[in-house]
Amino acid sequence: MKKPGMSIIERAKEVAEEFEYGEEDVQRATKHFIKQMNEGLERDGATMGQIPSYVTSVPNGTEKGLYLAVDLGGTNLRICSVDLLGDTKFSILQSKCAIPSELMFAKTAAELFAFLATKIEVFLQTHHSEQLLSHRRKPMEILNQNSLNREGFLQLGFTFSFAFEQHALNRGSLLYWTKGFNIPDAIGKDICGLLQEEIDKLRLPVTVAALVNDTVGTLLARSYEASGTTKTLLGAIFGTGTNGAYVEKMSNLKKMKVSDNPAPTEMIVNTEWGSFDNELSVLPNTPYDIAVDMESLHPGIQMFEKRISGLYLGEILRYAILAIAPFSTTMIIRETSLLYKQFSIDTSFLSTAAADLTSDLSAIRQELAQTLGVEANHEDSEAIRRLVLAIGRRAARLAGVAIAAVVIKSGRLSQSTPRTNLSYPAAEDKPSLISTYSFLPEASTKPAINFFGRFFQWIRAFFLQWTGRLAPKPAIIAPVTSDLPEIVDIGVDGSLIEHYPDFEALIRTALREVDGIGLEGEKRIRIGIAKDGSGVGAALVARMADLRT
Ligand code: BGC
């Protein structure tokens, strides 16, 4: 309610305070997060899905081969062909397009998957035309036979960024839609089957070999690129949606019966953490969060996601701006302004506003005028920037809760790795994307070839420093006699973590506040972007599936 004499800045401070999520809140939420992770491991239907991915090993960077990948995200569709080169590197060809909004609400699943198949066809025509043409030149009888044995077909990994129950590497049924999608017809159906059907209708030489959540793909891609002494623990997405997948001990995955002999010791689990604390027992719940949820496509679910991810942060900001606007005597918001329209503020606005350090806040003012039709002066823009920073900070601190919980639960901070010969740089050395850790030799128990291979990689890394391609200083060669504490490696992807200024730094502040992590633990957590993560991850799972058949 408008208070007489209160300025828009004072009002913005008040609203910004509503987004405070303090140290105690973070601690409490982390404990609750671990509790819900455990519940999800024990039984189906728990708040957090903890879905087994059937991926029981992580790559080590030596994998090779050409694979196709399709990535159906929250906003875009990407088709790629990924050539895994076997030396932690890959080359990738890709095409990307926005998913037409009408398809997000299609009447039948077939409509959406037919669209995907036509895009795969165009991709093959552009980049793999020989393979496509030689397949289509085959006589019909052979084609019919081929569709049964599919010999010589390109193997495709399908990254599907939604919650599905995995039944095998190449089978999974949709549990529920999230983000901006709602096609009830697809629920419960086998996603690979739906895509394969449409691909076969177009007579494409492609087999859908594997289905993977984007977080699992991110974890695998990060493991491939950053392979070294440390195995990646977690793959996390902070983009249109949010979620994480991590490596769990099979003995903890109580709800899953394993018949394989020998039984795997670990499996990647898709947490579906977007639905953490749907009951709202520890999550913050401002009037703006309530409004966003009520007007969302899926009210009452994905409560964690709705406080963190790109699809919703712009909406939270929109409601917060509407709450401070009446306190301005200068801001002009026309009745027709887009500020009154759902989803009119894109998350990129938050990134731009948070990064605007100009003295007159010109970037914010320009964005407000151009995208929302709002005329704001310096004071109004300053007030809006305060809201942006408060919403972004809360999102990052909540992201920190999820990361802290997974790290603590894994027990990896209490592990140490015996190493010889090389010391390693401090965890905060940046960038962590391709760091010298990857090139540290394994323990001396490993075969000599491995040692020398890695040693040459390290020498290479050392020279790359001089060309400016790697920022961190090379590891110093010095004898180390004692065990070194384990580095916990995390791969991340998504527009927020990539573009929102200091998102990682804000996550790290929260990590330091959590018992069981603290200052020392936080230094040992290495976070790196898994660029093209879902494409490369899908290729890696397609390869795994290929090897299993
Ligand atoms: C989905 C997850 C996905 C995440 C990030 C969420 O809405 O439920 O499966 O991993 O978005 O894309």
XYZ file of C-alpha atoms and ligand atoms in Angstrom:
561
model
C 0.000 0.000 0.000
C 1.280 3.515 -0.792
C 2.790 5.159 2.272
C 2.694 8.972 2.267
C 6.107 10.533 1.732
C 7.905 7.276 0.952
C 10.226 7.493 -2.059
C 10.520 4.784 -4.691
C 14.050 4.017 -3.458
C 12.822 3.508 0.121
C 10.022 1.304 -1.125
C 12.464 -0.701 -3.286
C 14.643 -1.269 -0.217
C 11.613 -2.611 1.621
C 10.701 -4.979 -1.208
C 14.337 -6.036 -1.692
C 14.440 -7.046 1.974
C 11.596 -9.457 1.360
C 14.025 -11.391 -0.854
C 16.632 -11.753 1.869
C 17.514 -15.375 2.430
C 19.962 -15.417 5.299
C 22.568 -17.803 6.584
C 20.174 -19.682 8.849
C 17.696 -20.086 5.998
C 20.413 -21.540 3.785
C 21.496 -23.960 6.516
C 17.974 -25.122 7.223
C 17.154 -25.521 3.534
C 20.315 -27.563 2.921
C 19.358 -30.025 5.672
C 15.859 -30.317 4.297
C 17.227 -30.790 0.790
C 19.358 -33.748 1.917
C 16.320 -35.212 3.676
C 14.234 -34.982 0.506
C 17.069 -36.434 -1.577
C 17.114 -39.464 0.732
C 13.336 -39.849 0.575
C 13.519 -39.813 -3.215
C 16.137 -42.547 -3.191
C 13.947 -44.744 -1.033
C 10.589 -44.566 -2.761
C 8.841 -43.515 -5.948
C 6.486 -40.574 -5.741
C 8.579 -38.572 -3.243
C 8.793 -34.784 -3.645
C 12.153 -35.015 -5.367
C 12.117 -37.625 -8.115
C 15.714 -38.942 -7.727
C 15.307 -40.767 -11.019
C 17.833 -43.502 -11.920
C 19.402 -42.718 -15.314
C 20.799 -46.199 -16.070
C 24.157 -44.512 -16.694
C 26.568 -46.378 -14.464
C 29.914 -44.909 -15.424
C 31.256 -41.515 -16.353
C 33.474 -40.887 -19.387
C 37.232 -40.498 -19.033
C 37.881 -38.417 -22.105
C 39.137 -41.234 -24.341
C 35.761 -41.943 -25.976
C 35.629 -41.676 -29.776
C 33.066 -41.705 -32.560
C 30.537 -39.661 -34.509
C 27.063 -39.344 -32.972
C 23.970 -37.266 -33.508
C 22.354 -35.367 -30.678
C 18.986 -33.694 -30.365
C 18.440 -31.336 -27.476
C 14.876 -30.318 -26.706
C 15.298 -27.648 -24.040
C 12.861 -25.225 -22.494
C 13.162 -22.638 -25.242
C 15.304 -23.975 -28.076
C 15.787 -27.074 -30.153
C 19.332 -27.964 -31.095
C 20.446 -30.632 -33.539
C 24.115 -31.529 -33.506
C 26.566 -34.044 -34.774
C 29.369 -34.544 -32.332
C 32.689 -36.085 -33.245
C 34.308 -37.344 -30.047
C 38.026 -37.221 -30.704
C 39.127 -39.330 -27.786
C 41.518 -36.839 -26.205
C 38.947 -34.965 -24.095
C 38.191 -32.873 -27.195
C 35.356 -32.977 -29.673
C 34.183 -31.153 -32.755
C 30.575 -30.224 -33.120
C 28.299 -29.098 -35.957
C 24.989 -27.722 -34.844
C 21.850 -25.903 -35.765
C 19.495 -24.233 -33.351
C 15.993 -22.830 -33.588
C 13.389 -21.526 -31.199
C 10.587 -23.966 -30.460
C 7.381 -22.452 -31.886
C 5.160 -21.593 -28.931
C 2.104 -23.316 -30.439
C 4.016 -26.612 -30.364
C 4.538 -26.274 -26.627
C 0.752 -26.666 -26.364
C 0.269 -29.046 -29.288
C -2.821 -31.271 -29.223
C -0.815 -34.419 -29.798
C 2.728 -35.452 -28.957
C 3.166 -36.473 -32.601
C 2.944 -32.824 -33.711
C 5.924 -31.858 -31.553
C 7.995 -34.911 -32.466
C 7.236 -34.552 -36.189
C 8.684 -31.056 -35.963
C 11.845 -32.490 -34.385
C 12.139 -35.106 -37.143
C 11.871 -32.507 -39.923
C 14.631 -30.487 -38.275
C 16.807 -33.619 -38.112
C 16.141 -34.171 -41.816
C 17.203 -30.618 -42.673
C 20.313 -31.062 -40.549
C 21.267 -34.265 -42.352
C 20.628 -32.643 -45.736
C 22.984 -29.823 -44.757
C 25.750 -31.674 -42.947
C 25.505 -35.386 -43.704
C 23.859 -35.418 -47.115
C 25.920 -38.311 -48.465
C 24.749 -40.638 -45.729
C 21.164 -39.534 -46.192
C 21.201 -39.848 -49.983
C 22.906 -43.221 -50.058
C 20.323 -44.514 -47.596
C 17.419 -43.151 -49.609
C 18.830 -44.618 -52.813
C 18.449 -48.129 -51.420
C 15.558 -50.167 -52.851
C 12.397 -50.263 -50.777
C 12.747 -53.934 -49.721
C 16.193 -53.244 -48.293
C 14.926 -50.126 -46.619
C 12.177 -52.133 -44.940
C 14.700 -54.700 -43.794
C 17.028 -51.961 -42.637
C 14.400 -50.403 -40.468
C 14.510 -53.689 -38.571
C 18.249 -54.118 -38.174
C 19.221 -50.468 -38.728
C 22.749 -51.372 -39.669
C 24.946 -48.401 -40.526
C 22.445 -45.945 -39.107
C 23.654 -42.885 -37.251
C 23.151 -43.323 -33.507
C 21.304 -40.443 -31.879
C 21.315 -39.369 -28.250
C 18.171 -37.468 -27.283
C 18.499 -34.832 -24.566
C 15.043 -34.293 -23.213
C 14.995 -31.536 -20.592
C 11.904 -32.659 -18.721
C 11.058 -35.126 -15.969
C 10.768 -38.664 -17.293
C 11.027 -42.062 -15.746
C 13.892 -43.935 -17.319
C 13.320 -47.646 -18.022
C 16.550 -48.318 -19.935
C 19.189 -46.190 -21.661
C 16.902 -45.904 -24.676
C 13.485 -45.897 -23.024
C 11.717 -43.437 -20.789
C 8.183 -42.222 -20.225
C 7.244 -38.621 -19.568
C 6.148 -37.988 -15.988
C 4.976 -34.385 -16.234
C 5.679 -31.254 -18.235
C 7.432 -28.236 -16.746
C 8.513 -24.784 -17.945
C 6.342 -23.522 -20.808
C 5.201 -26.925 -22.130
C 1.841 -28.612 -21.734
C 0.926 -31.483 -24.066
C -1.082 -33.906 -21.903
C -1.202 -36.461 -24.738
C 2.544 -37.164 -24.255
C 2.361 -38.009 -20.558
C 3.228 -41.623 -19.840
C 4.413 -42.260 -23.406
C 7.848 -43.521 -24.406
C 9.771 -40.491 -25.597
C 12.330 -42.357 -27.712
C 9.521 -44.300 -29.374
C 7.676 -41.085 -30.229
C 10.755 -39.598 -31.866
C 11.758 -42.823 -33.658
C 8.301 -43.111 -35.187
C 8.515 -39.664 -36.762
C 12.119 -40.230 -37.904
C 11.097 -43.486 -39.616
C 8.218 -41.760 -41.390
C 10.831 -39.531 -43.071
C 13.079 -42.498 -43.905
C 16.106 -41.112 -42.118
C 19.067 -43.413 -41.367
C 18.926 -42.587 -37.681
C 18.375 -44.731 -34.585
C 17.342 -43.086 -31.324
C 19.876 -44.933 -29.197
C 19.634 -43.123 -25.887
C 17.515 -40.770 -23.875
C 19.076 -38.426 -21.394
C 18.028 -35.558 -19.166
C 20.017 -32.362 -19.851
C 21.593 -32.467 -16.391
C 22.864 -36.014 -16.950
C 24.242 -34.847 -20.307
C 25.959 -31.922 -18.619
C 27.558 -34.202 -16.028
C 28.827 -36.562 -18.725
C 30.109 -33.775 -20.956
C 31.948 -32.213 -18.044
C 33.487 -35.584 -17.129
C 34.658 -36.032 -20.705
C 36.258 -32.603 -20.939
C 37.637 -32.274 -17.441
C 38.723 -35.842 -16.966
C 41.681 -36.115 -14.644
C 42.322 -37.187 -11.132
C 38.845 -36.133 -10.016
C 35.563 -37.577 -11.213
C 32.819 -35.028 -11.772
C 30.146 -35.258 -9.079
C 27.323 -33.084 -10.334
C 25.875 -31.663 -13.545
C 23.539 -28.737 -12.976
C 21.436 -26.495 -15.169
C 20.595 -22.919 -14.237
C 18.772 -21.766 -17.353
C 15.104 -21.586 -18.352
C 14.632 -24.347 -15.770
C 16.875 -25.711 -13.061
C 17.882 -29.227 -12.096
C 20.856 -31.375 -11.165
C 22.101 -34.936 -11.685
C 24.828 -36.510 -9.587
C 26.734 -39.727 -9.081
C 25.102 -41.853 -6.344
C 26.153 -45.128 -4.765
C 23.912 -47.990 -5.841
C 23.648 -49.085 -2.214
C 21.848 -45.797 -1.460
C 19.457 -46.145 -4.381
C 17.146 -48.326 -2.310
C 14.095 -48.123 -4.574
C 15.921 -49.724 -7.499
C 16.323 -53.463 -7.896
C 19.358 -54.347 -9.995
C 19.600 -57.659 -11.807
C 22.879 -56.947 -13.652
C 25.764 -59.207 -12.793
C 28.146 -57.823 -11.707
C 25.968 -55.111 -10.191
C 27.154 -51.571 -10.884
C 28.495 -49.694 -7.870
C 27.318 -46.233 -8.923
C 24.633 -44.651 -11.034
C 23.882 -41.116 -12.161
C 20.643 -39.968 -10.555
C 18.496 -37.149 -11.963
C 17.310 -35.339 -8.836
C 14.547 -33.246 -10.491
C 15.356 -30.708 -7.784
C 13.034 -28.169 -9.376
C 10.341 -29.732 -7.217
C 12.319 -29.524 -3.969
C 10.065 -28.413 -1.087
C 6.876 -28.034 -3.097
C 5.243 -27.943 0.360
C 7.118 -24.671 1.056
C 8.374 -25.631 4.477
C 11.766 -23.941 4.036
C 11.521 -22.002 0.783
C 10.834 -18.263 0.856
C 7.386 -17.224 -0.285
C 6.928 -13.536 -1.014
C 3.714 -12.098 -2.452
C 5.559 -11.941 -5.801
C 6.374 -15.668 -5.674
C 2.731 -16.389 -4.894
C 1.558 -14.337 -7.860
C 4.059 -16.005 -10.210
C 2.988 -19.466 -9.110
C -0.731 -18.723 -9.331
C -0.443 -17.479 -12.901
C 1.953 -20.204 -13.997
C 1.100 -23.069 -16.307
C 1.754 -25.598 -13.546
C 0.708 -24.067 -10.203
C 1.830 -25.766 -6.999
C 4.775 -27.639 -8.511
C 8.404 -26.787 -9.306
C 8.460 -24.363 -6.371
C 12.272 -24.413 -6.124
C 12.604 -23.886 -9.881
C 10.151 -20.979 -9.700
C 12.513 -19.116 -7.348
C 15.696 -19.778 -9.304
C 15.283 -20.270 -12.997
C 15.223 -17.988 -15.977
C 11.637 -18.566 -16.965
C 10.397 -17.177 -13.655
C 12.899 -14.541 -12.452
C 11.633 -11.984 -14.965
C 8.103 -12.623 -13.723
C 9.105 -12.162 -10.085
C 10.751 -8.892 -11.064
C 7.665 -7.764 -12.981
C 5.443 -8.182 -9.922
C 8.039 -6.485 -7.721
C 8.246 -3.495 -10.089
C 4.465 -3.207 -10.019
C 4.696 -3.101 -6.217
C 7.112 -0.148 -6.187
C 5.834 1.767 -9.211
C 3.126 3.750 -7.352
C 5.886 5.315 -5.207
C 7.459 7.054 -8.171
C 6.384 10.530 -9.143
C 8.246 10.361 -12.411
C 7.970 6.871 -13.893
C 5.512 6.697 -16.778
C 3.834 3.321 -17.281
C 1.205 3.469 -19.973
C -1.957 1.393 -19.603
C -0.856 -0.586 -22.627
C 2.625 -1.167 -21.186
C 3.989 -4.684 -21.480
C 4.748 -4.488 -17.771
C 1.176 -5.712 -17.305
C 1.742 -8.689 -19.579
C 2.941 -12.093 -18.336
C 6.492 -13.087 -19.300
C 7.250 -9.672 -20.788
C 10.532 -9.438 -18.863
C 13.149 -11.798 -20.130
C 15.887 -12.976 -17.764
C 18.417 -11.270 -20.009
C 16.948 -8.017 -18.646
C 18.071 -9.030 -15.164
C 21.572 -9.778 -16.422
C 21.767 -6.432 -18.226
C 20.414 -4.502 -15.240
C 22.709 -6.214 -12.743
C 25.691 -5.507 -14.988
C 24.789 -1.849 -15.560
C 27.486 0.134 -13.776
C 27.055 3.305 -15.821
C 26.607 6.480 -13.791
C 23.222 7.227 -15.365
C 22.068 3.575 -15.554
C 21.564 4.076 -19.257
C 21.395 0.349 -20.087
C 18.473 -0.193 -17.690
C 16.658 2.899 -18.875
C 17.056 1.909 -22.495
C 15.830 -1.649 -21.855
C 12.844 -0.381 -19.865
C 11.870 1.971 -22.658
C 12.462 -0.465 -25.506
C 11.097 -3.717 -24.120
C 8.411 -2.527 -21.714
C 7.496 0.966 -22.886
C 8.340 2.386 -19.442
C 9.941 5.831 -19.105
C 12.122 5.803 -15.985
C 14.521 8.396 -14.631
C 17.729 7.674 -12.762
C 16.048 7.194 -9.362
C 13.399 4.857 -10.777
C 16.079 2.820 -12.524
C 18.151 2.664 -9.364
C 15.116 1.344 -7.486
C 14.526 -1.331 -10.145
C 18.204 -2.323 -10.075
C 17.917 -2.915 -6.329
C 15.074 -5.336 -6.965
C 17.053 -7.107 -9.677
C 20.049 -7.580 -7.383
C 17.877 -8.892 -4.554
C 16.071 -11.406 -6.804
C 19.306 -12.566 -8.461
C 21.068 -12.914 -5.121
C 18.266 -15.008 -3.652
C 18.242 -17.242 -6.733
C 21.984 -17.831 -6.486
C 21.804 -18.557 -2.759
C 19.089 -21.124 -3.381
C 21.224 -22.636 -6.135
C 23.946 -22.807 -3.485
C 21.603 -24.817 -1.251
C 21.206 -27.485 -3.926
C 24.928 -27.693 -4.633
C 25.790 -27.765 -0.919
C 23.312 -30.578 -0.288
C 24.639 -32.765 -3.107
C 28.260 -32.182 -2.090
C 27.608 -32.956 1.587
C 25.529 -35.993 0.782
C 28.233 -37.407 -1.487
C 30.743 -37.358 1.380
C 33.436 -36.324 -1.088
C 34.700 -33.478 1.061
C 35.830 -35.967 3.646
C 37.769 -37.950 1.072
C 41.357 -37.433 0.074
C 43.254 -38.699 -2.930
C 46.729 -40.099 -2.611
C 48.889 -38.325 -5.170
C 52.534 -38.065 -6.000
C 54.744 -35.555 -7.734
C 52.503 -32.618 -8.498
C 50.787 -30.136 -6.264
C 47.671 -28.406 -7.542
C 46.498 -24.828 -7.673
C 43.840 -23.396 -5.349
C 40.235 -24.057 -6.303
C 39.407 -20.394 -6.797
C 41.929 -20.034 -9.636
C 39.876 -19.214 -12.693
C 38.723 -20.125 -15.220
C 37.850 -23.572 -14.026
C 36.612 -24.543 -17.495
C 39.778 -26.269 -18.648
C 42.053 -26.166 -15.699
C 45.414 -27.677 -15.038
C 43.773 -30.160 -12.674
C 42.811 -32.160 -15.701
C 46.398 -32.759 -16.477
C 47.669 -33.930 -13.136
C 49.096 -37.423 -13.219
C 47.228 -40.209 -11.495
C 48.616 -41.956 -8.465
C 51.792 -43.921 -9.085
C 49.849 -47.186 -9.023
C 48.568 -46.367 -12.534
C 50.438 -47.801 -15.536
C 53.443 -45.779 -16.695
C 51.876 -44.991 -20.051
C 49.088 -43.208 -18.266
C 51.561 -41.159 -16.309
C 53.535 -40.107 -19.383
C 50.407 -39.446 -21.392
C 49.194 -37.110 -18.732
C 52.602 -35.595 -18.271
C 52.673 -34.623 -21.965
C 49.184 -33.228 -21.652
C 50.419 -31.160 -18.772
C 53.413 -29.891 -20.803
C 50.955 -29.011 -23.563
C 48.772 -27.144 -21.103
C 51.849 -25.309 -19.918
C 52.575 -24.061 -23.452
C 48.952 -23.222 -24.086
C 49.241 -20.797 -21.183
C 51.695 -18.775 -23.235
C 49.271 -18.503 -26.089
C 46.691 -17.221 -23.636
C 44.317 -20.149 -24.089
C 44.471 -21.246 -20.485
C 44.350 -18.714 -17.717
C 45.463 -20.544 -14.565
C 49.123 -20.877 -13.810
C 50.555 -24.337 -14.444
C 50.785 -26.655 -11.497
C 54.104 -26.320 -9.724
C 56.211 -29.440 -9.782
C 56.972 -30.176 -6.176
C 57.085 -33.393 -4.264
C 53.986 -33.991 -2.213
C 54.236 -36.653 0.381
C 50.877 -36.515 2.127
C 47.408 -37.214 0.732
C 45.672 -34.230 -0.832
C 42.066 -33.363 -0.160
C 39.751 -34.285 -3.004
C 38.578 -31.597 -5.419
C 34.833 -31.791 -6.003
C 34.128 -31.099 -9.646
C 30.814 -29.696 -10.849
C 29.695 -29.031 -14.423
C 27.122 -26.321 -15.022
C 25.242 -24.875 -17.961
C 22.410 -22.447 -18.627
C 21.791 -18.785 -19.328
C 21.748 -17.650 -15.700
C 25.042 -19.132 -14.641
C 26.587 -17.998 -17.916
C 25.277 -14.465 -18.110
C 24.025 -13.201 -14.748
C 26.942 -11.278 -13.250
C 28.574 -12.973 -10.261
C 26.053 -15.809 -10.064
C 28.846 -18.224 -9.220
C 30.377 -15.853 -6.651
C 26.971 -15.546 -4.949
C 26.579 -19.325 -4.935
C 29.996 -19.593 -3.320
C 29.081 -17.159 -0.543
C 26.146 -19.403 0.332
C 28.333 -22.521 0.178
C 30.724 -21.050 2.733
C 27.844 -20.517 5.150
C 26.837 -24.164 5.231
C 28.061 -26.419 8.041
C 29.928 -29.276 6.461
C 31.321 -27.059 3.702
C 32.616 -23.780 5.157
C 35.551 -21.796 3.853
C 37.834 -24.776 3.344
C 35.234 -26.958 1.674
C 34.109 -24.202 -0.681
C 37.674 -23.798 -1.955
C 37.699 -27.438 -2.919
C 34.568 -27.152 -5.021
C 35.427 -26.504 -8.645
C 32.615 -25.224 -10.851
C 33.046 -25.155 -14.626
C 30.787 -24.497 -17.565
C 30.126 -27.612 -19.619
C 29.839 -25.812 -22.925
C 27.575 -27.641 -25.383
C 27.000 -29.978 -22.460
C 23.718 -31.468 -23.488
C 24.855 -32.155 -27.071
C 28.124 -33.776 -26.067
C 26.453 -35.594 -23.169
C 23.825 -37.040 -25.488
C 26.548 -38.210 -27.878
C 28.354 -39.895 -24.985
C 25.233 -41.765 -23.868
C 24.473 -42.782 -27.440
C 27.959 -44.256 -27.521
C 27.376 -46.109 -24.240
C 24.147 -47.532 -25.619
C 25.886 -48.468 -28.858
C 28.553 -50.398 -26.945
C 25.977 -52.222 -24.845
C 24.148 -53.627 -27.881
C 12.932 -30.091 -15.812
C 14.228 -30.859 -15.728
C 15.320 -30.143 -16.501
C 15.426 -28.707 -16.028
C 16.513 -27.928 -16.746
C 13.150 -28.635 -15.419
O 12.001 -27.901 -15.635
O 11.953 -30.661 -14.964
O 14.078 -32.163 -16.203
O 16.515 -30.822 -16.294
O 14.199 -28.059 -16.211
O 16.305 -27.877 -18.107
